PDB file of C-alpha atoms in Angstrom:
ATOM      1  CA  UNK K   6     -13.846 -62.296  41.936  1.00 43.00           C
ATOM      2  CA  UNK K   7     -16.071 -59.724  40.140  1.00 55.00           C
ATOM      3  CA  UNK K   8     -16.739 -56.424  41.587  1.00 54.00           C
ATOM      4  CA  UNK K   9     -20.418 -57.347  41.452  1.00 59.00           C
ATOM      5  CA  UNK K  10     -19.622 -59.884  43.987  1.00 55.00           C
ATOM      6  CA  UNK K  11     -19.005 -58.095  47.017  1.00 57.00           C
ATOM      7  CA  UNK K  12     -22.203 -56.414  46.818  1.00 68.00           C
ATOM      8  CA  UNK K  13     -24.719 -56.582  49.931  1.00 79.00           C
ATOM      9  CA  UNK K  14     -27.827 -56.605  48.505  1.00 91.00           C
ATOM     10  CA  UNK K  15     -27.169 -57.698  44.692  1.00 97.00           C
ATOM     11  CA  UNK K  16     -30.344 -58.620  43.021  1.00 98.00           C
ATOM     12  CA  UNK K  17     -30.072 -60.664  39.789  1.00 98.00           C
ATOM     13  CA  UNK K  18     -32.524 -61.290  36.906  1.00 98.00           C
ATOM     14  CA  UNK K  19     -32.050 -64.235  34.983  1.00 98.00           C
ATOM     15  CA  UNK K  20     -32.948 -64.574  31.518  1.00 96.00           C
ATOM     16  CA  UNK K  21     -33.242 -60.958  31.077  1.00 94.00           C
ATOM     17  CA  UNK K  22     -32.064 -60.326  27.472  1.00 93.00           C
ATOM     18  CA  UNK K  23     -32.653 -57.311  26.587  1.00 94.00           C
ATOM     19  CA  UNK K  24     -34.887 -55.323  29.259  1.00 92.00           C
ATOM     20  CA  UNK K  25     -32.627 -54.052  31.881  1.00 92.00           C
ATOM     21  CA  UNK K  26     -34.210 -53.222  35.408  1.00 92.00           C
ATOM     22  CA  UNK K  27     -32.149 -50.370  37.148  1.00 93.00           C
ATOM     23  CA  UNK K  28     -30.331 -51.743  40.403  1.00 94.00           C
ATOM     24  CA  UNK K  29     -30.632 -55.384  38.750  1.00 96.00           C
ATOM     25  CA  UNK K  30     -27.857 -57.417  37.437  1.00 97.00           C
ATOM     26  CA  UNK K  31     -28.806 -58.992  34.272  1.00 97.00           C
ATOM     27  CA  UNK K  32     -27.474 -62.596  33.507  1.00 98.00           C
ATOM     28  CA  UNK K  33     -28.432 -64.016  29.526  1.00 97.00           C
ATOM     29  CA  UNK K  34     -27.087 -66.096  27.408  1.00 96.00           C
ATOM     30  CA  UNK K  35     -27.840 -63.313  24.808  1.00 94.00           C
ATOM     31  CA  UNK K  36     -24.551 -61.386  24.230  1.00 94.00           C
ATOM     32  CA  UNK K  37     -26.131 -57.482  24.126  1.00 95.00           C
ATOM     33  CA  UNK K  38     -25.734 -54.482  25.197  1.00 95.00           C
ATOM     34  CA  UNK K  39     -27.819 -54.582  28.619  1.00 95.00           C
ATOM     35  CA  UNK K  40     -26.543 -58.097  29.575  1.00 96.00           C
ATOM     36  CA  UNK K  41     -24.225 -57.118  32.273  1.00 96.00           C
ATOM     37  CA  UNK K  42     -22.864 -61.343  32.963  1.00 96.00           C
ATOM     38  CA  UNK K  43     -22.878 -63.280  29.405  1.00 97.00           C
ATOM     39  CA  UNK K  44     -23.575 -67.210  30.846  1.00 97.00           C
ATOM     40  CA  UNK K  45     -25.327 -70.579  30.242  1.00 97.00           C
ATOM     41  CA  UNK K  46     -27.796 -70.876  33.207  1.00 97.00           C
ATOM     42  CA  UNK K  47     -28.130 -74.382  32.150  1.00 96.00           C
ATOM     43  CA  UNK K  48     -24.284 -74.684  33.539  1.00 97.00           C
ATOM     44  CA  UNK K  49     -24.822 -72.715  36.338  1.00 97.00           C
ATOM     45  CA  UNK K  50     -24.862 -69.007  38.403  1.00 98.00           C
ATOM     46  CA  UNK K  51     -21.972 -67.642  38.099  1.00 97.00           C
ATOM     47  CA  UNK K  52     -21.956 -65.810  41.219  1.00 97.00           C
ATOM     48  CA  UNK K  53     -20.607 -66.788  44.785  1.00 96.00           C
ATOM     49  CA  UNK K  54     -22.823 -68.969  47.750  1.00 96.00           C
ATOM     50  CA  UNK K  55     -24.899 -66.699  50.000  1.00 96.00           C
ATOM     51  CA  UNK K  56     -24.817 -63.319  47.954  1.00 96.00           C
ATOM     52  CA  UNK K  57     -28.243 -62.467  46.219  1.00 98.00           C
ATOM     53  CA  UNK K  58     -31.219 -61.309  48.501  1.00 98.00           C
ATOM     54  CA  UNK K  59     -33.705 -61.305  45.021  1.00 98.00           C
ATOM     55  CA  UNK K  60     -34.327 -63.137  42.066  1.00 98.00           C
ATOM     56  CA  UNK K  61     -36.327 -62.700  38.696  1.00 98.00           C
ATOM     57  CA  UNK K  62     -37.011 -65.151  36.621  1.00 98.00           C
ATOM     58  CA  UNK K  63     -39.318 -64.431  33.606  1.00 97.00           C
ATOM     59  CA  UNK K  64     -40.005 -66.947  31.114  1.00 95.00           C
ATOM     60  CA  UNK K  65     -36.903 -68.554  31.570  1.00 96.00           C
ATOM     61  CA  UNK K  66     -37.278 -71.735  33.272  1.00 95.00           C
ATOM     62  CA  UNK K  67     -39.808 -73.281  30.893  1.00 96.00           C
ATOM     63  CA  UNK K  68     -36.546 -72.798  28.632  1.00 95.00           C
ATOM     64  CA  UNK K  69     -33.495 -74.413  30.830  1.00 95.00           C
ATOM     65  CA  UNK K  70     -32.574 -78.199  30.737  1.00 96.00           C
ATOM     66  CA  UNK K  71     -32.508 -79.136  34.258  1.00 95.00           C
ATOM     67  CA  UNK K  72     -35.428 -77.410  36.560  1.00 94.00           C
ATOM     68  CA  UNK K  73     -34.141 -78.806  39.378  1.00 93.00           C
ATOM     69  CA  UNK K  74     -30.320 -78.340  38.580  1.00 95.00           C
ATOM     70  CA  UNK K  75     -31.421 -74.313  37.959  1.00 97.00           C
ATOM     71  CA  UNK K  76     -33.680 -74.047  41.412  1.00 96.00           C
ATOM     72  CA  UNK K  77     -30.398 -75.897  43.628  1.00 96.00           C
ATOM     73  CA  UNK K  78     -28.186 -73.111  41.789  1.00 98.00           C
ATOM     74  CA  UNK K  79     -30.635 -70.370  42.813  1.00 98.00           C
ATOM     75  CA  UNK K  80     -30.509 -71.640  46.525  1.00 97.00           C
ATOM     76  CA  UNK K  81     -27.525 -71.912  46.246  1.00 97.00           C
ATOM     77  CA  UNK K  82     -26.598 -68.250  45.230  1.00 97.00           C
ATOM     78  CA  UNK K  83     -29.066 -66.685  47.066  1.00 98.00           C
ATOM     79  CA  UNK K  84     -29.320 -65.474  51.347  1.00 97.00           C
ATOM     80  CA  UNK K  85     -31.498 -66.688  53.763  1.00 96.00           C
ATOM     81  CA  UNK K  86     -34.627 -65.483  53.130  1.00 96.00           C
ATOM     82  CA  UNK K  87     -34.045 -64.160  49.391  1.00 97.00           C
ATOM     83  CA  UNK K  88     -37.536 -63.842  47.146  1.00 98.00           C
ATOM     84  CA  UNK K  89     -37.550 -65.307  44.500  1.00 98.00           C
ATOM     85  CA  UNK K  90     -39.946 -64.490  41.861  1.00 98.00           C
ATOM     86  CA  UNK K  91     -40.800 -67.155  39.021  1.00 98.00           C
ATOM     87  CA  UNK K  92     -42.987 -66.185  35.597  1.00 98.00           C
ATOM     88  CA  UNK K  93     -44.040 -69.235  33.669  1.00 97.00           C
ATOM     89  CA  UNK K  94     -46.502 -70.076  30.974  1.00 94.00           C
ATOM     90  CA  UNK K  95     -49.721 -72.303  32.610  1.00 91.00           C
ATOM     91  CA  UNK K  96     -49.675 -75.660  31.957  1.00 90.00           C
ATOM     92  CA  UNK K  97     -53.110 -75.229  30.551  1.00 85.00           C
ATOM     93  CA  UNK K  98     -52.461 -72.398  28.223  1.00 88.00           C
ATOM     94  CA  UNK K  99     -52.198 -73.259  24.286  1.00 83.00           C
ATOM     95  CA  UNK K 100     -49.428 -70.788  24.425  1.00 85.00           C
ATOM     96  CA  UNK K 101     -47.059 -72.887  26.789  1.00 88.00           C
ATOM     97  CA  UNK K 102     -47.417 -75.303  24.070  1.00 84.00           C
ATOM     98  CA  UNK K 103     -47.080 -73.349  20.979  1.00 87.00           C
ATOM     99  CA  UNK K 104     -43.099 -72.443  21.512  1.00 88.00           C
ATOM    100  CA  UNK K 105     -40.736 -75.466  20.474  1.00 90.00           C
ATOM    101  CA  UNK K 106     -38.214 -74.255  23.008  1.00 89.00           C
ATOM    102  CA  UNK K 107     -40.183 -74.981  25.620  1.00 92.00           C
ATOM    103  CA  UNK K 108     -38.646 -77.702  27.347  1.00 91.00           C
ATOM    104  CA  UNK K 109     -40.807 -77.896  30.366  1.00 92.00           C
ATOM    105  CA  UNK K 110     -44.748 -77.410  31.998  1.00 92.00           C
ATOM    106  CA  UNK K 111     -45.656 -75.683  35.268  1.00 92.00           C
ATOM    107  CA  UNK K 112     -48.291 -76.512  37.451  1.00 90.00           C
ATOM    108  CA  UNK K 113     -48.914 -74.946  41.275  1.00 89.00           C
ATOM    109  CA  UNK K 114     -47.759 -78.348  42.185  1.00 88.00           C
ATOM    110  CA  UNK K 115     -44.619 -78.006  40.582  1.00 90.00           C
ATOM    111  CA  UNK K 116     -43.324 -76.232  43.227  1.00 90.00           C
ATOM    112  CA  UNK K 117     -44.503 -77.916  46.142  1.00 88.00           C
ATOM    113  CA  UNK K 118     -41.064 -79.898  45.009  1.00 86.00           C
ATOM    114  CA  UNK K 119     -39.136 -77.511  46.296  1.00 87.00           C
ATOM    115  CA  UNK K 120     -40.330 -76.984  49.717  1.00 85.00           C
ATOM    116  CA  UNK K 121     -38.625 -78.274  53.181  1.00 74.00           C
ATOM    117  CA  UNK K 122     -41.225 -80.434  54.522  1.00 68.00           C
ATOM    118  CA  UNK K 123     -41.963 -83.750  52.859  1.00 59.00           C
ATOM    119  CA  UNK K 124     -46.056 -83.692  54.158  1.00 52.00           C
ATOM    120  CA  UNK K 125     -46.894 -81.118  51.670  1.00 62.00           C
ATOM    121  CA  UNK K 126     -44.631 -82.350  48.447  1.00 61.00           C
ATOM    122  CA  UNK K 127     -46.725 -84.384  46.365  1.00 66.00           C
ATOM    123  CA  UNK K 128     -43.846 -86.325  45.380  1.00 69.00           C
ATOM    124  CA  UNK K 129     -40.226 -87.539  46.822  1.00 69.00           C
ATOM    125  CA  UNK K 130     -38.046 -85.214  46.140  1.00 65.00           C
ATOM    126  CA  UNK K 131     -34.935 -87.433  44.760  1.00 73.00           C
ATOM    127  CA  UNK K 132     -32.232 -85.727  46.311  1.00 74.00           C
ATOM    128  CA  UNK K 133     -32.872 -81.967  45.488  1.00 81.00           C
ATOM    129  CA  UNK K 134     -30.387 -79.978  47.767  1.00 83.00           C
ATOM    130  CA  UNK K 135     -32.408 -77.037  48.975  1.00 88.00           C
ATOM    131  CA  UNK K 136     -35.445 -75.107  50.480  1.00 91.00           C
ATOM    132  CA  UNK K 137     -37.647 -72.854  49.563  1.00 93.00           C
ATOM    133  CA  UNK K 138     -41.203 -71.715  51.128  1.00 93.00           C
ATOM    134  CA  UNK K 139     -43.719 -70.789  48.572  1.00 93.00           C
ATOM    135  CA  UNK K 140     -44.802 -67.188  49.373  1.00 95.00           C
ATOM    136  CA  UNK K 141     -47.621 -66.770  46.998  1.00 96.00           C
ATOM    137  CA  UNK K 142     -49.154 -68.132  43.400  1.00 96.00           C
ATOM    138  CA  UNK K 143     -50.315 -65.656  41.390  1.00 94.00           C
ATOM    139  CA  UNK K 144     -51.957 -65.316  37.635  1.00 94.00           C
ATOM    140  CA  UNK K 145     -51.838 -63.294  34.648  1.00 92.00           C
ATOM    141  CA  UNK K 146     -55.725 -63.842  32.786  1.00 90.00           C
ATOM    142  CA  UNK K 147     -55.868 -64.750  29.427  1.00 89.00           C
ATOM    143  CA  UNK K 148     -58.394 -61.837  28.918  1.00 86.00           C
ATOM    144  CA  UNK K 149     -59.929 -58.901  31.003  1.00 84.00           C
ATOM    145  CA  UNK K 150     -63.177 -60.666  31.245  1.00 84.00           C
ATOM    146  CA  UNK K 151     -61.928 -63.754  33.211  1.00 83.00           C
ATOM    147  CA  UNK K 152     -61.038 -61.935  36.195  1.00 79.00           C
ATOM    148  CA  UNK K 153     -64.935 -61.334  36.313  1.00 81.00           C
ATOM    149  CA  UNK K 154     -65.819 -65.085  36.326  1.00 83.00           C
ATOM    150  CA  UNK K 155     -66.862 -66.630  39.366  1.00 85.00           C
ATOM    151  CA  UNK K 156     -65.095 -69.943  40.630  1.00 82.00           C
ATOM    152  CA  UNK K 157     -61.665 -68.815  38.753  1.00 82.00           C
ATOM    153  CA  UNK K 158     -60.159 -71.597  40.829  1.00 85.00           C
ATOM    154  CA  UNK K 159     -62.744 -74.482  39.124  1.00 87.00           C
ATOM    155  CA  UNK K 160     -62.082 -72.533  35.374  1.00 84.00           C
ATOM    156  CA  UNK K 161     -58.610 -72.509  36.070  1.00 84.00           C
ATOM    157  CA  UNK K 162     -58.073 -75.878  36.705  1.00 80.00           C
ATOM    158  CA  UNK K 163     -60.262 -77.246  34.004  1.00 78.00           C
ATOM    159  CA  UNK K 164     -60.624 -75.370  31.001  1.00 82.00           C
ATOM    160  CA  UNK K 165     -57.907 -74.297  28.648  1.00 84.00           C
ATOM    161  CA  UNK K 166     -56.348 -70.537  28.285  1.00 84.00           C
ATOM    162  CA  UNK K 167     -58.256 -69.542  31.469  1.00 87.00           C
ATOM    163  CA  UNK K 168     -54.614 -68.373  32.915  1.00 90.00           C
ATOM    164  CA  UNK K 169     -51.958 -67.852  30.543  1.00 92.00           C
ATOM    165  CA  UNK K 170     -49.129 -67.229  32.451  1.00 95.00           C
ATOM    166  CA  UNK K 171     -48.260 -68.134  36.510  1.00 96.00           C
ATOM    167  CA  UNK K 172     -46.611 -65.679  38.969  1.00 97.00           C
ATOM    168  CA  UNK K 173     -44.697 -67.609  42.013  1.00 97.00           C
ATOM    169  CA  UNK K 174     -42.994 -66.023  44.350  1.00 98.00           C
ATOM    170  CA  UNK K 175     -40.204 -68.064  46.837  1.00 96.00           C
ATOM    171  CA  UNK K 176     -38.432 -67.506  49.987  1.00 96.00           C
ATOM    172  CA  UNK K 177     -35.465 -69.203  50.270  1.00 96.00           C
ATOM    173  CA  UNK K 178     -34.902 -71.478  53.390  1.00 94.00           C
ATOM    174  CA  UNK K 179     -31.553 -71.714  54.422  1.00 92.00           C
ATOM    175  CA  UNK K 180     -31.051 -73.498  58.306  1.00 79.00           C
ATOM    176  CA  UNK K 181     -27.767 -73.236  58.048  1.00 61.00           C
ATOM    177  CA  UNK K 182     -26.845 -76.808  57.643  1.00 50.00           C
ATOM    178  CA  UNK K 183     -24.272 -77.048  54.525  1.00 48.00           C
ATOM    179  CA  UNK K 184     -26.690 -79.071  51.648  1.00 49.00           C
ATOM    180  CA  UNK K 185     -23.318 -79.844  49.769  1.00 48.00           C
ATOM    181  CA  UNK K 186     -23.940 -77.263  46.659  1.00 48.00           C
ATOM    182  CA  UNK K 187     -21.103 -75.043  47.365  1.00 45.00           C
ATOM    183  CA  UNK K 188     -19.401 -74.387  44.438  1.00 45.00           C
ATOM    184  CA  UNK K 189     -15.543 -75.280  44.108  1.00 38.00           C
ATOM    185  CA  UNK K 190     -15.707 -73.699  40.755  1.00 39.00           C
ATOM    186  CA  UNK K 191     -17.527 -71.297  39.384  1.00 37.00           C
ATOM    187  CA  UNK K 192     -19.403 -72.132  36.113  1.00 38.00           C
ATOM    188  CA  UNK K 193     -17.812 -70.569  32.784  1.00 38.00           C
ATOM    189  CA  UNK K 194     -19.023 -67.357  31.811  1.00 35.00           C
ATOM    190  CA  UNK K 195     -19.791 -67.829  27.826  1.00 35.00           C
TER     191      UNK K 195
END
């Protein structure tokens, strides 16, 4: 097992490339100099059940295969009541559009998905393995003026490149009830 492995309160960025954050382990498929774990998230976290307390996530999930497969593998990794924090471009933002490697969109509703209780999902959730709570949704403004406008809720929702990019921020939910994601084998590191 890695020495990384054993820590108490390892906190991992995913899809970090390049910018290192002191104190965080950085996991990319990118093979430089401040990638500390070379892997394909789309196979996987390398890392054992039940050891991360946080998570960062920017501008990476709009770029995975599987949303679902990569939020079951973050539960999976992480400790009762890790945060989670998730940076994607709005669905209504020209600019979550304009890159060709973006595979996916994200609404607020997106991640109702994810949470434990099936009043407040808008949809089934077809057998994703895991919990989360949603702490808070938060924006970044296409432009300094916007945070001026009244009824940012109404623009938001229907107008184009009001918000350009969406904060969310999880808690994991774990009852202690095995979901059956335990890893017999770790993914391979690339």
């Amino acid at each position: 097992m890695p020495p990384y492995s054993s820590r108490d309160n390892l906190k991992i960025v995913l899809g970090g490339g390049p910018k290192k954050t002191e104190g965080w382990l950085n996991m990319d498929i990118l093979r430089v100099p401040e990638v500390d774990i070379v892997c394909d998230l789309n196979q996987g976290i390398p890392l054992p059940d039940n050891s991360v307390v946080a998570i960062s996530a920017k501008h990476l999930l709009e770029h995975l295969d599987d949303t679902v497969k990569i939020m079951e593998e973050i539960w999976r990794v992480s400790k009762p009541g890790a945060i989670v924090s998730i940076k994607v471009p709005y669905y209504a933002s020209m600019g979550a559009y304009q890159d060709p490697t973006h595979r996916r969109f994200f609404t607020e509703k997106t991640f109702q998905y994810f949470l434990p209780h099936k009043e407040r999902r808008t949809v089934p959730n077809y057998g994703f393995r895991g919990e989360f709570e949603i702490v808070r949704i938060g924006y970044i403004w296409s432009a300094r003026w916007v945070r001026y406008l009244p009824f940012k809720s109404f623009f938001r929702k229907h107008f184009l490149n009001i918000a350009k990019t969406m904060i969310v921020e999880l808690c994991v939910v774990k009852s202690g009830i095995d979901k059956g994601l335990s890893q017999e084998k770790m993914p391979n590191i690339v």
